[in-house]
């Protein structure tokens, strides 16, 4: 028996062509600059919801982390004149609150263990403030270690809303809900 052929995937959102959500991803402007810092293995996963922030927010950035990615100097993620917030539910992170001025939201993304490692490295940078969000019930694609842990798009949307970017938060929630619904539907129809 030969190798099973994989179904074609969208090069942009990484979902199966039949489940593609790209038509729902109209880039939205936000005052907050979201910098997604995914582990290289997470970035390749079709279930990666952080990708939706990069695709759906005009002023987002991507900085892939990990051994198989080009070497990343974390200090290059910082910009003078901006408040740097690190979005991760680590110990010592305070609840996110509205902030005056320009905000750069650093978002580690990966398995909980990998994201924690990335968060520790980013938290060590000068001027980076660890913050967390409180998110209510939401759909899940993966098992979380505790109920207060959420997928990346849900955390980013909650942070954007707390920072006053309500339209960007709503757009991200809508695209992530569609992505999750399509993936869960595909999983339930798989023999």
C-alpha positions as YAML, in Angstrom:
chain: A
units: angstrom
residues:
- id: 1
  name: UNK
  ca: [0.00, 0.00, 0.00]
- id: 2
  name: UNK
  ca: [1.42, 3.38, -1.04]
- id: 3
  name: UNK
  ca: [1.51, 6.62, 0.78]
- id: 4
  name: UNK
  ca: [-1.86, 8.33, 1.25]
- id: 5
  name: UNK
  ca: [-2.33, 11.47, -0.83]
- id: 6
  name: UNK
  ca: [-3.10, 14.58, 1.10]
- id: 7
  name: UNK
  ca: [-5.91, 16.88, 0.12]
- id: 8
  name: UNK
  ca: [-4.93, 20.28, -1.28]
- id: 9
  name: UNK
  ca: [-4.55, 23.07, 1.27]
- id: 10
  name: UNK
  ca: [-4.85, 26.81, 0.91]
- id: 11
  name: UNK
  ca: [-1.34, 28.28, 0.91]
- id: 12
  name: UNK
  ca: [-2.55, 31.32, 2.87]
- id: 13
  name: UNK
  ca: [-4.72, 29.99, 5.74]
- id: 14
  name: UNK
  ca: [-3.35, 26.39, 5.61]
- id: 15
  name: UNK
  ca: [-6.82, 24.84, 5.85]
- id: 16
  name: UNK
  ca: [-8.08, 22.32, 3.33]
- id: 17
  name: UNK
  ca: [-9.21, 24.07, 0.16]
- id: 18
  name: UNK
  ca: [-12.78, 23.03, 0.95]
- id: 19
  name: UNK
  ca: [-12.55, 24.70, 4.40]
- id: 20
  name: UNK
  ca: [-10.60, 27.83, 3.40]
- id: 21
  name: UNK
  ca: [-11.50, 30.95, 5.43]
- id: 22
  name: UNK
  ca: [-9.55, 33.47, 3.33]
- id: 23
  name: UNK
  ca: [-12.75, 35.02, 1.95]
- id: 24
  name: UNK
  ca: [-13.61, 36.00, 5.53]
- id: 25
  name: UNK
  ca: [-10.23, 37.64, 6.19]
- id: 26
  name: UNK
  ca: [-10.60, 41.26, 5.20]
- id: 27
  name: UNK
  ca: [-7.68, 43.09, 6.81]
- id: 28
  name: UNK
  ca: [-8.86, 45.42, 9.57]
- id: 29
  name: UNK
  ca: [-6.90, 48.33, 10.99]
- id: 30
  name: UNK
  ca: [-6.13, 48.49, 14.69]
- id: 31
  name: UNK
  ca: [-4.26, 50.97, 16.84]
- id: 32
  name: UNK
  ca: [-2.47, 48.11, 18.55]
- id: 33
  name: UNK
  ca: [0.37, 46.50, 16.62]
- id: 34
  name: UNK
  ca: [0.17, 42.73, 17.13]
- id: 35
  name: UNK
  ca: [3.50, 40.91, 16.83]
- id: 36
  name: UNK
  ca: [2.90, 37.16, 16.61]
- id: 37
  name: UNK
  ca: [5.92, 35.12, 17.72]
- id: 38
  name: UNK
  ca: [5.04, 31.50, 16.89]
- id: 39
  name: UNK
  ca: [7.31, 28.54, 17.31]
- id: 40
  name: UNK
  ca: [8.25, 27.27, 13.85]
- id: 41
  name: UNK
  ca: [6.39, 23.99, 14.41]
- id: 42
  name: UNK
  ca: [3.22, 25.78, 15.50]
- id: 43
  name: UNK
  ca: [3.31, 28.09, 12.50]
- id: 44
  name: UNK
  ca: [3.09, 25.08, 10.18]
- id: 45
  name: UNK
  ca: [-0.03, 23.66, 11.89]
- id: 46
  name: UNK
  ca: [-3.36, 24.11, 10.08]
- id: 47
  name: UNK
  ca: [-5.01, 24.51, 13.49]
- id: 48
  name: UNK
  ca: [-2.89, 27.58, 14.29]
- id: 49
  name: UNK
  ca: [-5.35, 30.38, 15.09]
- id: 50
  name: UNK
  ca: [-2.61, 33.00, 15.52]
- id: 51
  name: UNK
  ca: [-2.23, 32.99, 11.73]
- id: 52
  name: UNK
  ca: [-5.65, 34.67, 11.54]
- id: 53
  name: UNK
  ca: [-4.28, 37.74, 13.35]
- id: 54
  name: UNK
  ca: [-1.40, 38.02, 10.90]
- id: 55
  name: UNK
  ca: [-3.74, 37.64, 7.92]
- id: 56
  name: UNK
  ca: [-6.61, 39.75, 9.29]
- id: 57
  name: UNK
  ca: [-4.91, 42.77, 10.90]
- id: 58
  name: UNK
  ca: [-3.24, 45.42, 8.74]
- id: 59
  name: UNK
  ca: [-0.50, 46.34, 11.16]
- id: 60
  name: UNK
  ca: [0.47, 42.92, 12.42]
- id: 61
  name: UNK
  ca: [3.92, 41.39, 12.25]
- id: 62
  name: UNK
  ca: [5.27, 37.86, 12.23]
- id: 63
  name: UNK
  ca: [8.53, 36.73, 13.85]
- id: 64
  name: UNK
  ca: [8.92, 32.93, 13.68]
- id: 65
  name: UNK
  ca: [10.91, 31.37, 16.55]
- id: 66
  name: UNK
  ca: [12.71, 28.03, 16.81]
- id: 67
  name: UNK
  ca: [15.71, 26.02, 15.69]
- id: 68
  name: UNK
  ca: [14.45, 25.48, 12.16]
- id: 69
  name: UNK
  ca: [13.63, 29.15, 11.67]
- id: 70
  name: UNK
  ca: [16.18, 31.86, 10.90]
- id: 71
  name: UNK
  ca: [17.85, 33.09, 14.10]
- id: 72
  name: UNK
  ca: [15.66, 35.72, 15.76]
- id: 73
  name: UNK
  ca: [17.07, 38.49, 17.93]
- id: 74
  name: UNK
  ca: [14.17, 39.24, 20.31]
- id: 75
  name: UNK
  ca: [15.36, 42.81, 20.86]
- id: 76
  name: UNK
  ca: [14.48, 43.54, 17.21]
- id: 77
  name: UNK
  ca: [10.80, 43.16, 18.17]
- id: 78
  name: UNK
  ca: [10.94, 46.31, 20.33]
- id: 79
  name: UNK
  ca: [10.35, 49.85, 19.06]
- id: 80
  name: UNK
  ca: [11.21, 53.10, 20.77]
- id: 81
  name: UNK
  ca: [8.20, 55.20, 21.79]
- id: 82
  name: UNK
  ca: [5.83, 52.24, 22.10]
- id: 83
  name: UNK
  ca: [4.51, 50.40, 25.15]
- id: 84
  name: UNK
  ca: [5.46, 46.73, 24.89]
- id: 85
  name: UNK
  ca: [2.96, 44.24, 26.30]
- id: 86
  name: UNK
  ca: [3.61, 40.50, 26.42]
- id: 87
  name: UNK
  ca: [0.35, 38.54, 26.15]
- id: 88
  name: UNK
  ca: [0.79, 35.29, 28.05]
- id: 89
  name: UNK
  ca: [-0.91, 33.92, 31.19]
- id: 90
  name: UNK
  ca: [2.38, 33.45, 33.01]
- id: 91
  name: UNK
  ca: [2.96, 34.04, 36.69]
- id: 92
  name: UNK
  ca: [3.16, 37.74, 37.43]
- id: 93
  name: UNK
  ca: [1.16, 38.81, 34.38]
- id: 94
  name: UNK
  ca: [-1.34, 41.51, 35.28]
- id: 95
  name: UNK
  ca: [-4.81, 41.89, 33.72]
- id: 96
  name: UNK
  ca: [-4.63, 43.96, 30.55]
- id: 97
  name: UNK
  ca: [-6.04, 47.49, 30.76]
- id: 98
  name: UNK
  ca: [-6.42, 50.35, 28.27]
- id: 99
  name: UNK
  ca: [-3.17, 52.23, 27.66]
- id: 100
  name: UNK
  ca: [-2.58, 55.66, 26.15]
- id: 101
  name: UNK
  ca: [-0.23, 55.91, 23.21]
- id: 102
  name: UNK
  ca: [1.13, 53.32, 20.82]
- id: 103
  name: UNK
  ca: [1.03, 49.70, 21.96]
- id: 104
  name: UNK
  ca: [2.98, 46.74, 20.64]
- id: 105
  name: UNK
  ca: [1.41, 43.44, 21.72]
- id: 106
  name: UNK
  ca: [3.94, 40.58, 21.67]
- id: 107
  name: UNK
  ca: [2.15, 37.23, 21.41]
- id: 108
  name: UNK
  ca: [4.07, 33.96, 21.83]
- id: 109
  name: UNK
  ca: [2.35, 31.08, 20.05]
- id: 110
  name: UNK
  ca: [2.93, 27.35, 20.23]
- id: 111
  name: UNK
  ca: [2.28, 24.42, 22.51]
- id: 112
  name: UNK
  ca: [1.89, 25.65, 26.08]
- id: 113
  name: UNK
  ca: [5.44, 24.56, 26.85]
- id: 114
  name: UNK
  ca: [6.98, 26.22, 23.77]
- id: 115
  name: UNK
  ca: [4.93, 29.40, 24.17]
- id: 116
  name: UNK
  ca: [6.06, 29.55, 27.81]
- id: 117
  name: UNK
  ca: [9.71, 29.38, 26.75]
- id: 118
  name: UNK
  ca: [9.20, 32.12, 24.19]
- id: 119
  name: UNK
  ca: [7.34, 34.23, 26.77]
- id: 120
  name: UNK
  ca: [10.18, 33.90, 29.29]
- id: 121
  name: UNK
  ca: [12.70, 35.12, 26.71]
- id: 122
  name: UNK
  ca: [10.51, 38.04, 25.67]
- id: 123
  name: UNK
  ca: [9.70, 38.99, 29.29]
- id: 124
  name: UNK
  ca: [13.43, 39.39, 29.95]
- id: 125
  name: UNK
  ca: [13.65, 42.23, 27.42]
- id: 126
  name: UNK
  ca: [13.78, 45.74, 28.90]
- id: 127
  name: UNK
  ca: [10.42, 47.49, 29.15]
- id: 128
  name: UNK
  ca: [8.27, 44.46, 28.32]
- id: 129
  name: UNK
  ca: [5.20, 44.20, 30.57]
- id: 130
  name: UNK
  ca: [3.56, 40.75, 30.93]
- id: 131
  name: UNK
  ca: [-0.25, 40.91, 30.68]
- id: 132
  name: UNK
  ca: [-3.08, 38.39, 30.57]
- id: 133
  name: UNK
  ca: [-6.70, 38.40, 29.47]
- id: 134
  name: UNK
  ca: [-9.80, 36.90, 30.97]
- id: 135
  name: UNK
  ca: [-11.85, 35.18, 28.27]
- id: 136
  name: UNK
  ca: [-15.25, 33.59, 28.71]
- id: 137
  name: UNK
  ca: [-16.44, 30.35, 27.10]
- id: 138
  name: UNK
  ca: [-15.08, 29.69, 23.62]
- id: 139
  name: UNK
  ca: [-14.70, 26.90, 21.09]
- id: 140
  name: UNK
  ca: [-11.56, 24.78, 21.24]
- id: 141
  name: UNK
  ca: [-9.60, 22.74, 18.74]
- id: 142
  name: UNK
  ca: [-7.10, 21.41, 21.27]
- id: 143
  name: UNK
  ca: [-7.11, 20.46, 24.92]
- id: 144
  name: UNK
  ca: [-5.88, 23.23, 27.22]
- id: 145
  name: UNK
  ca: [-4.10, 22.52, 30.51]
- id: 146
  name: UNK
  ca: [-6.70, 24.60, 32.38]
- id: 147
  name: UNK
  ca: [-9.97, 26.41, 31.57]
- id: 148
  name: UNK
  ca: [-8.34, 29.85, 31.76]
- id: 149
  name: UNK
  ca: [-6.00, 29.00, 28.88]
- id: 150
  name: UNK
  ca: [-7.39, 29.92, 25.46]
- id: 151
  name: UNK
  ca: [-6.36, 29.65, 21.82]
- id: 152
  name: UNK
  ca: [-4.21, 32.42, 20.41]
- id: 153
  name: UNK
  ca: [-6.87, 34.19, 18.33]
- id: 154
  name: UNK
  ca: [-9.26, 34.34, 21.32]
- id: 155
  name: UNK
  ca: [-6.54, 35.80, 23.53]
- id: 156
  name: UNK
  ca: [-5.55, 38.39, 20.92]
- id: 157
  name: UNK
  ca: [-9.20, 39.37, 20.34]
- id: 158
  name: UNK
  ca: [-9.77, 39.81, 24.08]
- id: 159
  name: UNK
  ca: [-6.60, 41.91, 24.37]
- id: 160
  name: UNK
  ca: [-7.57, 44.09, 21.40]
- id: 161
  name: UNK
  ca: [-11.01, 44.66, 22.90]
- id: 162
  name: UNK
  ca: [-9.52, 45.59, 26.28]
- id: 163
  name: UNK
  ca: [-7.20, 48.05, 24.52]
- id: 164
  name: UNK
  ca: [-10.14, 49.67, 22.68]
- id: 165
  name: UNK
  ca: [-9.77, 48.01, 19.26]
- id: 166
  name: UNK
  ca: [-13.34, 46.68, 19.26]
- id: 167
  name: UNK
  ca: [-13.74, 46.33, 15.47]
- id: 168
  name: UNK
  ca: [-10.46, 44.44, 15.10]
- id: 169
  name: UNK
  ca: [-11.43, 42.16, 18.01]
- id: 170
  name: UNK
  ca: [-14.83, 41.41, 16.45]
- id: 171
  name: UNK
  ca: [-13.29, 40.63, 13.05]
- id: 172
  name: UNK
  ca: [-10.74, 38.28, 14.61]
- id: 173
  name: UNK
  ca: [-13.43, 36.52, 16.67]
- id: 174
  name: UNK
  ca: [-15.58, 36.02, 13.57]
- id: 175
  name: UNK
  ca: [-12.76, 34.56, 11.49]
- id: 176
  name: UNK
  ca: [-11.57, 32.27, 14.30]
- id: 177
  name: UNK
  ca: [-15.14, 31.05, 14.96]
- id: 178
  name: UNK
  ca: [-15.50, 30.20, 11.26]
- id: 179
  name: UNK
  ca: [-12.12, 28.45, 11.18]
- id: 180
  name: UNK
  ca: [-12.87, 26.39, 14.28]
- id: 181
  name: UNK
  ca: [-16.37, 25.47, 13.07]
- id: 182
  name: UNK
  ca: [-15.00, 24.30, 9.72]
- id: 183
  name: UNK
  ca: [-12.21, 22.27, 11.30]
- id: 184
  name: UNK
  ca: [-14.51, 20.64, 13.85]
- id: 185
  name: UNK
  ca: [-16.98, 19.82, 11.07]
- id: 186
  name: UNK
  ca: [-14.19, 18.28, 8.98]
- id: 187
  name: UNK
  ca: [-13.03, 16.22, 11.96]
- id: 188
  name: UNK
  ca: [-16.51, 14.86, 12.64]
- id: 189
  name: UNK
  ca: [-16.97, 13.83, 9.00]
- id: 190
  name: UNK
  ca: [-13.60, 12.04, 8.80]
- id: 191
  name: UNK
  ca: [-14.05, 8.24, 8.91]
...
